[in-house]
XYZ file of C-alpha atoms in Angstrom:
654
model
C -84.346 -26.895 15.749
C -82.734 -24.703 18.385
C -79.916 -25.984 20.617
C -80.672 -24.780 24.142
C -77.839 -26.172 26.212
C -74.695 -28.274 25.837
C -72.862 -29.999 28.668
C -69.343 -31.367 28.268
C -67.696 -33.627 30.806
C -64.051 -34.664 30.418
C -64.326 -34.323 26.642
C -61.044 -33.545 24.929
C -59.420 -30.420 26.280
C -62.351 -29.796 28.644
C -61.684 -31.368 32.059
C -64.571 -31.592 34.486
C -68.089 -30.402 33.702
C -68.871 -27.367 31.530
C -72.415 -26.186 30.821
C -73.116 -23.688 28.039
C -76.454 -21.943 27.563
C -77.064 -21.567 23.813
C -80.767 -20.755 23.847
C -82.010 -17.954 21.568
C -85.565 -16.615 21.550
C -85.244 -13.359 19.609
C -85.100 -13.902 15.824
C -83.363 -10.528 15.511
C -80.561 -11.800 17.744
C -79.671 -15.191 16.313
C -75.888 -15.261 16.829
C -74.030 -17.056 19.633
C -70.437 -15.813 19.485
C -67.512 -17.772 20.923
C -64.036 -16.258 21.048
C -60.891 -18.234 21.606
C -57.279 -18.482 20.542
C -56.078 -21.277 18.282
C -55.693 -24.498 20.236
C -58.038 -23.267 22.990
C -60.896 -25.700 22.319
C -63.154 -24.115 19.675
C -62.885 -27.005 17.209
C -63.301 -29.498 20.073
C -66.573 -27.756 20.917
C -67.683 -28.065 17.265
C -66.699 -31.752 17.329
C -68.757 -32.289 20.493
C -71.948 -31.107 18.741
C -71.407 -33.529 15.879
C -70.317 -36.418 18.091
C -73.328 -36.249 20.417
C -75.672 -36.270 17.407
C -74.038 -38.705 14.999
C -71.797 -40.917 17.128
C -69.683 -43.199 14.947
C -70.800 -41.322 11.802
C -69.670 -37.915 13.105
C -67.014 -36.176 11.022
C -64.802 -34.976 13.858
C -61.714 -32.949 13.035
C -58.982 -35.036 14.622
C -60.388 -38.545 14.236
C -58.551 -39.324 11.016
C -58.499 -43.063 10.440
C -59.022 -43.944 14.097
C -61.549 -46.640 14.822
C -64.596 -45.194 16.572
C -63.915 -46.678 19.988
C -60.236 -45.685 19.792
C -61.388 -42.148 19.039
C -63.751 -42.186 22.027
C -60.941 -43.482 24.248
C -58.580 -40.723 23.130
C -61.331 -38.113 23.577
C -61.411 -38.615 27.348
C -59.487 -35.778 29.006
C -56.021 -37.131 29.748
C -55.590 -35.124 32.966
C -58.823 -36.338 34.509
C -58.564 -39.116 37.108
C -61.911 -40.371 35.836
C -61.986 -42.605 32.786
C -65.323 -41.631 31.506
C -66.738 -38.714 29.543
C -70.070 -37.540 28.273
C -71.674 -34.940 26.038
C -75.254 -33.818 26.548
C -77.296 -31.665 24.171
C -80.723 -30.228 24.932
C -82.719 -28.852 22.037
C -86.238 -28.045 20.955
C -87.727 -29.099 17.646
C -91.010 -28.462 15.880
C -93.084 -31.269 14.401
C -95.553 -29.294 12.334
C -96.940 -26.759 14.790
C -96.098 -28.828 17.860
C -92.814 -28.084 19.623
C -91.075 -30.745 21.689
C -87.958 -30.743 23.819
C -85.255 -33.376 23.542
C -82.199 -34.227 25.566
C -79.596 -36.603 24.170
C -76.711 -37.813 26.313
C -73.803 -39.776 24.854
C -71.434 -41.140 27.499
C -68.574 -43.594 27.349
C -66.345 -45.271 29.888
C -62.947 -46.848 29.388
C -61.833 -50.020 31.102
C -58.293 -50.757 32.234
C -57.793 -52.696 29.024
C -58.692 -49.620 26.987
C -62.039 -51.106 26.087
C -64.757 -48.488 25.696
C -68.409 -48.923 26.552
C -70.757 -46.336 25.062
C -74.260 -45.477 26.204
C -76.869 -43.234 24.564
C -80.004 -41.995 26.308
C -82.679 -39.768 24.831
C -85.393 -37.881 26.679
C -88.456 -36.343 25.054
C -90.293 -33.681 27.080
C -88.377 -34.752 30.224
C -89.380 -38.410 29.809
C -86.725 -40.966 28.914
C -87.607 -42.653 25.625
C -86.181 -46.171 25.516
C -87.062 -46.691 21.858
C -85.436 -43.414 20.754
C -82.421 -44.199 22.929
C -81.931 -47.585 21.288
C -82.533 -46.390 17.728
C -81.173 -42.820 17.909
C -78.885 -43.313 14.891
C -81.973 -44.039 12.810
C -83.954 -41.076 14.140
C -81.291 -38.344 14.164
C -81.945 -37.681 10.480
C -85.381 -36.361 11.392
C -83.655 -33.454 13.138
C -80.457 -32.930 11.143
C -79.880 -35.492 8.378
C -76.313 -36.707 8.753
C -75.654 -36.297 5.043
C -76.646 -32.628 5.373
C -74.494 -31.915 8.417
C -71.708 -30.498 6.215
C -74.095 -27.721 5.161
C -74.588 -26.594 8.739
C -71.422 -27.606 10.642
C -68.242 -26.492 8.917
C -64.847 -24.844 9.212
C -64.777 -21.525 7.349
C -61.152 -22.011 6.295
C -61.585 -25.545 5.010
C -64.666 -24.989 2.861
C -62.655 -22.925 0.332
C -61.932 -26.028 -1.748
C -65.680 -26.471 -2.344
C -65.289 -23.820 -5.055
C -63.444 -26.519 -7.008
C -65.836 -28.439 -9.309
C -64.544 -31.868 -8.223
C -64.832 -31.117 -4.530
C -68.256 -29.469 -4.673
C -69.886 -32.132 -6.856
C -70.214 -34.690 -4.073
C -71.693 -32.175 -1.638
C -74.125 -30.783 -4.223
C -75.227 -34.308 -5.171
C -75.735 -35.208 -1.517
C -77.513 -31.944 -0.816
C -79.819 -32.129 -3.824
C -80.767 -35.727 -3.169
C -81.319 -35.198 0.539
C -83.201 -31.920 0.160
C -85.561 -33.280 -2.474
C -85.953 -36.634 -0.811
C -84.302 -38.192 -3.845
C -82.433 -40.589 -1.615
C -85.803 -42.283 -1.019
C -86.469 -42.410 -4.757
C -82.974 -43.790 -5.359
C -83.548 -46.447 -2.713
C -86.969 -47.234 -4.213
C -85.384 -47.617 -7.653
C -82.725 -49.937 -6.208
C -85.349 -51.957 -4.346
C -87.444 -52.301 -7.505
C -84.376 -53.475 -9.381
C -83.600 -56.027 -6.673
C -87.240 -57.206 -6.672
C -87.150 -57.536 -10.442
C -83.895 -59.458 -10.344
C -85.171 -61.772 -7.592
C -88.285 -62.502 -9.611
C -86.201 -63.123 -12.690
C -83.896 -65.383 -10.703
C -86.793 -67.682 -9.823
C -87.260 -68.324 -13.547
C -83.697 -69.495 -14.124
C -82.352 -73.009 -14.479
C -79.204 -74.135 -12.619
C -76.812 -73.182 -15.430
C -78.293 -69.703 -15.763
C -78.385 -69.254 -11.983
C -74.678 -69.982 -11.800
C -73.989 -67.418 -14.489
C -76.131 -64.813 -12.721
C -74.445 -65.550 -9.393
C -71.091 -64.984 -11.041
C -72.211 -61.569 -12.298
C -73.597 -60.709 -8.863
C -70.287 -61.571 -7.226
C -68.635 -59.190 -9.666
C -71.141 -56.483 -8.735
C -70.455 -56.974 -5.022
C -66.698 -56.624 -5.663
C -67.265 -53.463 -7.684
C -69.443 -51.997 -4.922
C -66.677 -52.726 -2.406
C -64.152 -51.104 -4.740
C -66.377 -48.026 -5.004
C -66.583 -47.789 -1.218
C -62.787 -48.111 -0.897
C -62.131 -45.602 -3.666
C -64.643 -43.132 -2.180
C -62.827 -43.299 1.158
C -59.556 -42.747 -0.693
C -60.993 -39.665 -2.431
C -62.194 -38.311 0.939
C -58.774 -38.914 2.490
C -56.936 -37.171 -0.369
C -59.384 -34.269 -0.249
C -58.757 -33.854 3.481
C -54.999 -33.867 2.840
C -55.464 -31.232 0.133
C -57.350 -29.052 2.640
C -54.361 -29.184 4.995
C -51.761 -28.616 2.248
C -53.728 -25.745 0.776
C -53.855 -24.120 4.203
C -50.100 -24.601 4.651
C -49.419 -23.061 1.228
C -51.485 -20.007 2.155
C -49.647 -19.679 5.456
C -46.234 -20.038 3.812
C -47.103 -17.517 1.100
C -48.244 -15.065 3.763
C -44.937 -15.503 5.597
C -42.960 -14.913 2.386
C -45.063 -11.876 1.582
C -44.444 -10.431 5.038
C -40.713 -11.014 4.631
C -40.658 -9.346 1.190
C -39.350 -12.498 -0.439
C -42.155 -12.516 -2.963
C -40.494 -9.456 -4.557
C -37.302 -11.357 -5.362
C -38.597 -12.183 -8.835
C -39.143 -8.488 -9.443
C -35.700 -7.347 -8.236
C -34.239 -6.654 -11.702
C -37.354 -4.926 -12.983
C -37.559 -2.805 -9.811
C -33.931 -1.698 -10.210
C -34.569 -0.850 -13.859
C -37.636 1.142 -12.873
C -35.607 2.954 -10.195
C -32.989 3.940 -12.774
C -35.626 5.179 -15.242
C -37.323 7.263 -12.562
C -34.040 8.859 -11.488
C -33.257 9.739 -15.139
C -36.693 11.280 -15.606
C -36.333 13.352 -12.435
C -32.880 14.515 -13.578
C -34.316 15.632 -16.950
C -37.054 17.600 -15.163
C -34.456 19.289 -12.950
C -32.599 20.464 -16.090
C -35.788 21.967 -17.522
C -36.530 23.707 -14.208
C -33.047 25.272 -14.206
C -33.633 26.485 -17.759
C -36.874 28.181 -16.723
C -35.133 29.705 -13.685
C -32.635 31.382 -16.035
C -35.409 32.875 -18.247
C -38.307 35.238 -17.604
C -39.726 33.268 -14.683
C -37.781 35.124 -11.918
C -39.659 38.342 -12.936
C -42.713 36.613 -11.452
C -41.102 37.092 -8.035
C -41.153 40.936 -8.562
C -44.535 40.985 -10.264
C -45.735 44.094 -8.320
C -42.607 46.069 -9.196
C -42.928 44.875 -12.798
C -46.515 46.204 -12.945
C -45.472 49.552 -11.496
C -42.680 49.910 -14.065
C -45.077 49.041 -16.859
C -47.548 51.617 -15.543
C -44.835 54.247 -15.307
C -43.622 53.555 -18.819
C -47.149 53.821 -20.159
C -47.600 57.178 -18.376
C -44.316 58.554 -19.603
C -45.200 57.656 -23.175
C -48.549 59.418 -22.808
C -46.843 62.565 -21.383
C -44.320 62.564 -24.208
C -47.110 62.359 -26.760
C -48.949 65.216 -24.972
C -45.872 67.427 -25.007
C -45.551 66.979 -28.774
C -49.225 67.843 -29.299
C -49.361 70.807 -26.870
C -48.073 73.402 -29.401
C -50.948 72.617 -31.764
C -53.466 72.463 -28.940
C -52.465 75.962 -27.702
C -52.828 77.428 -31.185
C -56.320 75.952 -31.508
C -57.289 77.234 -28.069
C -56.173 80.787 -28.948
C -58.265 80.703 -32.079
C -61.146 79.266 -30.098
C -60.938 81.973 -27.371
C -60.622 84.721 -29.961
C -63.737 83.492 -31.673
C -65.576 83.191 -28.371
C -64.642 86.716 -27.233
C -66.778 88.115 -30.052
C -69.975 86.479 -28.936
C -69.822 85.857 -25.199
C -69.339 88.066 -22.180
C -65.987 88.565 -20.518
C -67.128 86.770 -17.373
C -67.967 83.561 -19.271
C -64.766 83.800 -21.247
C -62.779 83.954 -18.007
C -64.479 80.800 -16.799
C -63.547 78.960 -20.022
C -59.948 80.128 -19.746
C -59.836 78.970 -16.127
C -61.145 75.474 -17.029
C -58.675 75.126 -19.901
C -55.860 76.124 -17.579
C -56.871 73.443 -15.059
C -56.987 70.909 -17.854
C -53.503 71.752 -18.982
C -52.308 71.659 -15.384
C -53.606 68.057 -14.966
C -51.887 66.952 -18.155
C -48.695 68.910 -17.738
C -46.132 66.394 -16.399
C -43.304 67.622 -18.532
C -41.326 68.572 -15.449
C -41.322 64.931 -14.118
C -38.189 62.782 -14.735
C -38.389 60.781 -17.981
C -36.572 57.374 -17.760
C -38.606 54.882 -19.751
C -39.865 56.817 -22.741
C -37.635 54.773 -25.005
C -39.055 51.424 -23.778
C -41.753 49.877 -25.984
C -44.934 48.656 -24.289
C -44.710 45.545 -26.522
C -41.668 44.464 -24.528
C -43.813 44.290 -21.408
C -46.430 42.173 -23.260
C -43.740 39.795 -24.516
C -42.270 39.544 -21.022
C -45.687 38.829 -19.440
C -46.458 36.135 -22.014
C -43.081 34.505 -21.381
C -43.592 34.609 -17.607
C -47.066 33.018 -17.853
C -45.846 30.306 -20.220
C -42.808 29.463 -18.077
C -44.970 29.464 -14.967
C -47.427 26.946 -16.422
C -44.649 24.651 -17.617
C -42.810 24.946 -14.311
C -45.914 24.068 -12.307
C -46.541 21.058 -14.567
C -42.921 19.939 -14.212
C -43.033 20.308 -10.430
C -46.210 18.216 -10.283
C -44.691 15.547 -12.522
C -41.508 15.564 -10.456
C -43.512 15.055 -7.241
C -45.322 12.063 -8.729
C -42.043 10.571 -9.928
C -40.462 11.168 -6.511
C -43.392 9.394 -4.820
C -42.933 6.428 -7.148
C -39.199 6.476 -6.545
C -39.706 6.424 -2.765
C -42.060 3.440 -3.128
C -39.605 1.600 -5.362
C -36.762 2.262 -2.929
C -38.918 0.998 -0.037
C -39.637 -2.180 -1.987
C -35.971 -2.634 -2.809
C -35.018 -2.102 0.829
C -37.630 -4.659 1.942
C -36.354 -7.376 -0.386
C -34.226 -9.777 1.601
C -31.246 -11.459 0.074
C -32.016 -14.756 -1.604
C -29.751 -16.597 0.837
C -31.830 -15.381 3.804
C -35.107 -16.760 2.472
C -33.865 -19.661 0.385
C -35.052 -22.203 2.950
C -38.525 -20.653 3.125
C -38.859 -20.592 -0.675
C -37.677 -24.172 -0.875
C -40.176 -25.162 1.824
C -43.023 -23.504 -0.109
C -41.942 -25.197 -3.328
C -41.979 -28.589 -1.593
C -45.488 -28.028 -0.197
C -46.774 -26.739 -3.563
C -45.228 -29.745 -5.273
C -46.910 -32.061 -2.772
C -50.194 -30.189 -3.245
C -49.889 -30.497 -7.011
C -49.240 -34.222 -6.666
C -52.245 -34.617 -4.372
C -54.464 -32.735 -6.811
C -53.265 -35.008 -9.611
C -53.810 -37.997 -7.342
C -57.310 -36.755 -6.544
C -58.161 -36.271 -10.215
C -56.849 -39.768 -10.961
C -58.772 -41.299 -8.059
C -61.986 -39.546 -9.078
C -61.465 -40.790 -12.624
C -60.902 -44.333 -11.308
C -64.001 -44.023 -9.150
C -66.072 -42.989 -12.138
C -64.581 -45.832 -14.151
C -65.560 -48.346 -11.468
C -69.028 -46.801 -11.265
C -69.287 -47.188 -15.034
C -68.196 -50.837 -14.745
C -70.828 -51.333 -12.074
C -73.522 -49.918 -14.348
C -72.314 -52.219 -17.152
C -72.410 -55.220 -14.833
C -75.904 -54.349 -13.686
C -77.016 -54.077 -17.317
C -75.309 -57.389 -17.975
C -77.153 -58.931 -15.028
C -80.470 -57.617 -16.285
C -79.691 -58.904 -19.753
C -78.691 -62.305 -18.432
C -81.823 -62.557 -16.357
C -83.994 -61.740 -19.369
C -82.104 -63.928 -21.784
C -82.010 -66.992 -19.596
C -85.706 -66.982 -18.703
C -87.508 -70.029 -19.990
C -90.785 -69.285 -21.723
C -93.522 -71.449 -20.237
C -96.841 -70.253 -18.888
C -95.679 -69.735 -15.349
C -92.509 -68.113 -16.526
C -94.385 -65.904 -19.003
C -96.537 -64.743 -16.103
C -93.385 -64.110 -14.090
C -91.868 -62.179 -16.982
C -94.967 -59.993 -17.112
C -94.532 -59.166 -13.418
C -90.894 -58.371 -14.108
C -91.977 -56.087 -16.929
C -94.394 -54.256 -14.639
C -91.671 -53.769 -12.062
C -89.345 -52.491 -14.783
C -91.967 -49.998 -15.947
C -92.460 -48.746 -12.397
C -88.707 -48.383 -12.054
C -88.525 -46.398 -15.299
C -91.282 -44.080 -14.062
C -89.483 -43.551 -10.756
C -86.160 -42.873 -12.524
C -87.811 -40.499 -15.004
C -89.575 -38.620 -12.203
C -86.288 -38.335 -10.338
C -84.460 -36.944 -13.385
C -87.116 -34.302 -14.012
C -87.150 -33.342 -10.354
C -83.370 -32.918 -10.432
C -83.430 -30.836 -13.629
C -86.052 -28.446 -12.239
C -84.359 -27.989 -8.890
C -80.841 -27.701 -10.289
C -81.998 -24.571 -12.137
C -83.391 -23.135 -8.891
C -80.170 -23.969 -7.055
C -78.016 -22.330 -9.761
C -79.978 -19.079 -9.379
C -79.877 -19.319 -5.600
C -76.085 -19.791 -5.498
C -75.554 -16.783 -7.769
C -77.966 -14.682 -5.684
C -76.218 -15.631 -2.435
C -72.791 -14.915 -3.910
C -73.915 -11.488 -5.098
C -74.892 -10.673 -1.516
C -71.410 -11.593 -0.325
C -68.991 -10.370 -3.004
C -67.526 -6.859 -3.102
C -66.669 -6.881 -6.831
C -69.893 -6.490 -8.756
C -70.227 -8.690 -11.818
C -67.455 -11.184 -10.986
C -69.622 -14.015 -12.257
C -72.572 -13.819 -14.607
C -73.951 -17.317 -14.163
C -73.628 -20.539 -12.187
C -74.111 -23.854 -13.939
C -74.453 -27.311 -12.402
C -74.169 -30.419 -14.561
C -77.311 -32.479 -13.976
C -75.421 -35.724 -14.605
C -72.308 -35.398 -12.444
C -73.258 -32.309 -10.344
C -70.025 -30.450 -11.139
C -70.327 -26.708 -10.590
C -69.068 -24.246 -13.210
C -68.746 -20.501 -12.725
C -69.346 -18.345 -15.797
C -67.480 -15.020 -15.904
C -68.839 -11.723 -17.197
C -67.269 -12.506 -20.594
C -69.523 -15.569 -20.876
C -66.586 -17.973 -20.545
C -66.042 -20.540 -17.755
C -64.171 -18.987 -14.842
C -61.632 -21.286 -13.211
C -61.690 -21.173 -9.380
C -57.877 -20.875 -9.538
C -58.359 -17.349 -10.906
C -60.218 -16.364 -7.747
C -58.556 -15.266 -4.532
C -58.700 -17.552 -1.491
C -61.321 -15.236 0.013
C -63.471 -15.309 -3.128
C -63.303 -19.114 -3.228
C -64.404 -19.189 0.414
C -67.349 -16.932 -0.434
C -68.337 -19.143 -3.386
C -68.303 -22.082 -0.977
C -70.374 -20.175 1.578
C -72.835 -19.284 -1.201
C -73.111 -22.981 -2.180
C -73.696 -24.044 1.435
C -76.093 -21.161 2.073
C -78.101 -21.904 -1.086
C -78.367 -25.611 -0.258
C -79.261 -24.907 3.364
C -81.842 -22.250 2.548
C -83.529 -24.358 -0.123
C -83.761 -27.233 2.351
C -86.378 -25.309 4.328
C -85.068 -27.059 7.453
C -84.713 -25.118 10.698
C -81.206 -26.259 11.554
C -78.559 -24.274 13.478
C -75.431 -23.220 11.575
C -72.181 -23.806 13.471
C -69.127 -22.225 11.850
C -65.544 -22.561 13.059
C -63.038 -19.884 11.941
C -65.786 -18.064 10.027
C -63.684 -15.330 8.406
C -60.113 -16.663 8.378
C -59.082 -15.805 4.815
C -61.386 -12.915 4.023
C -60.337 -9.298 3.562
C -62.050 -6.403 5.326
C -64.862 -5.738 2.847
C -65.695 -9.438 2.485
C -65.832 -9.742 6.291
C -68.296 -6.874 6.493
C -70.452 -8.470 3.771
C -70.449 -11.773 5.664
C -71.371 -10.068 8.942
C -74.153 -7.924 7.486
C -75.580 -10.214 4.805
C -74.902 -13.803 5.882
C -74.711 -14.391 9.627
C -78.017 -12.623 10.479
C -79.836 -14.602 7.760
C -78.033 -17.952 7.684
C -80.293 -19.608 10.264
C -82.477 -18.946 13.302
C -79.437 -19.916 15.368
C -75.869 -19.235 14.221
C -72.986 -20.342 16.432
C -69.655 -18.703 15.502
C -66.274 -19.843 16.825
C -63.872 -16.972 16.158
C -60.238 -16.158 16.899
C -59.129 -12.737 18.134
C -57.961 -11.924 14.585
C -61.391 -12.344 13.015
C -64.408 -10.821 14.751
C -62.866 -7.875 16.571
C -63.114 -4.085 16.570
C -65.234 -2.814 13.677
C -66.450 -6.309 12.792
C -67.503 -7.044 16.371
C -69.411 -3.731 16.500
C -71.149 -4.536 13.199
C -72.155 -7.982 14.471
C -73.135 -6.805 17.965
C -76.817 -6.021 17.138
C -77.332 -9.690 16.150
C -75.531 -11.300 19.117
C -77.718 -13.069 21.665
C -74.939 -14.517 23.818
C -71.164 -14.397 23.793
C -68.543 -16.610 25.396
C -64.804 -16.805 25.830
C -62.996 -20.131 25.490
C -59.665 -20.055 27.298
C -57.120 -22.673 28.275
C -56.067 -22.600 31.919
C -52.549 -23.984 32.218
C -52.809 -24.344 35.993
C -56.078 -26.306 35.924
C -55.095 -28.185 32.735
C -58.441 -27.496 31.118
C -60.183 -25.100 28.819
C -63.013 -23.090 30.322
C -65.991 -21.363 28.737
C -66.967 -18.110 30.447
C -69.531 -15.411 29.637
C -68.165 -12.453 27.666
C -66.284 -12.189 24.395
C -62.539 -12.318 25.102
C -63.224 -11.237 28.655
C -65.333 -8.181 27.744
């Protein structure tokens, strides 16, 4: 299914007529991007898509407990002189290989007495279809089953709570049953049970019939109680969504104000004192090195020259001492040579020896350092190198400590006084207390709901037992009992088939959720496994240590990604070509998670993905990363002068 065009007339914040082209034909460009500030009309647009499709069953954001016609009345633009509104959606849908075009228009008009008259018309391939128009509520499930709409139409910020086992169980149950067609099997099982009970009832006498009627009345009351309790659970869950959002907002405000560091004030001051003491100790060591051999490093060239001079002077001194003996040996050598060689050669030898003595004869140079031992220079060099290494290490350590000290001082300076933020902290505590109470209330209500469901099962067993027990055994009744037995066997087969189908597909869904989450997360190995209870559909995350991982240990962004993974897995396993419409798609995600969502989710989520973003979500880098997948982009903006929101081409006016 691809939505091609939507027309709004006097719906909510949209006064007058607004037509939006949503058609996409390129599978590589599947994203329709809407940009708008909070309160501009994005959520109203999302509501319009659900309302035109599902009418009284639509889960619109601001309907609350309003009766359907009251909601329609309030949805008419209050500045419009007209008292009627309509929403029109045009879409194409494939039945097998055949593609057909549909146009559904839902309009309503208010009378002076605030009475609302609603009208629905449906066209198929440009021909009005009276039958479809009259029975649209029954046929809409062929396009987007209403019980699956939460998988494809959702608010990115509000789905975070689906990471909670209690909150996800209902959606997973609905999704599994709808995707596998189990709702038909469930209905078949119920119908078989009713048929069996009706047959059994025909075999009862008056006394037994009265007893059975009494049990049936109890069953009807329990079913009503279940309906009431389910609505209560939904209402509490919705309240928890709002409170959870307020807690996140309040925490963000406290974090921005530095108030969250108040609890760390004493430890930060202690750390500041320790750092200052450490830096002071390093300064003392540096002074000690400065008073030792280290300054010689500054005159290292002069030091080398002095060492060289001292070495030379020592060599000259040693030569001077040895010269007397050398001269005596040379005289003996020359005397010996004069007997065997010519005078010319002897002169050459004398000349060479003279040159040699001239090169070595430095006895006339000043002698200053002949009393200095070369070992002193070696000791000094070793001390300089050692002090230099220690000094460099101390300087590095001091720099690191100074950096930490600067950070600690910045934190201390950013901490407001308790009096300045006392009201904000108190406000957060009140909301958290209310949230805690609502969570407890939800757990209690869910427990009550399960208790009533258990009572209902007991009553149904009691009814079956009563019907069997009270049957009178004559020929006709024996024949009737045989029919009842056949029906019961068929019911058992249907129930058994359903259980096996659930078990097999739950395993597939567990793997699919984990796979989808791995595509979205930035921390590798956060969870090792996903488990879904086949009886109550509660979802459990298993950490890398093999132990259950509570969603409370995850960040708000990670819980949102778990929820996206659940929705994505359910939607993808459905095999249905349904558009995904996501309001506030990246509200609580950090930068890396946003990039993962843009690169790995939006391009693959569906053939048509409609995103309703604020200017704090898909902008800059994220907009550029999404750009290759964008087919169309629009800007939703409220015009104060015209008292209406408008939808224009271009993302935030670009």
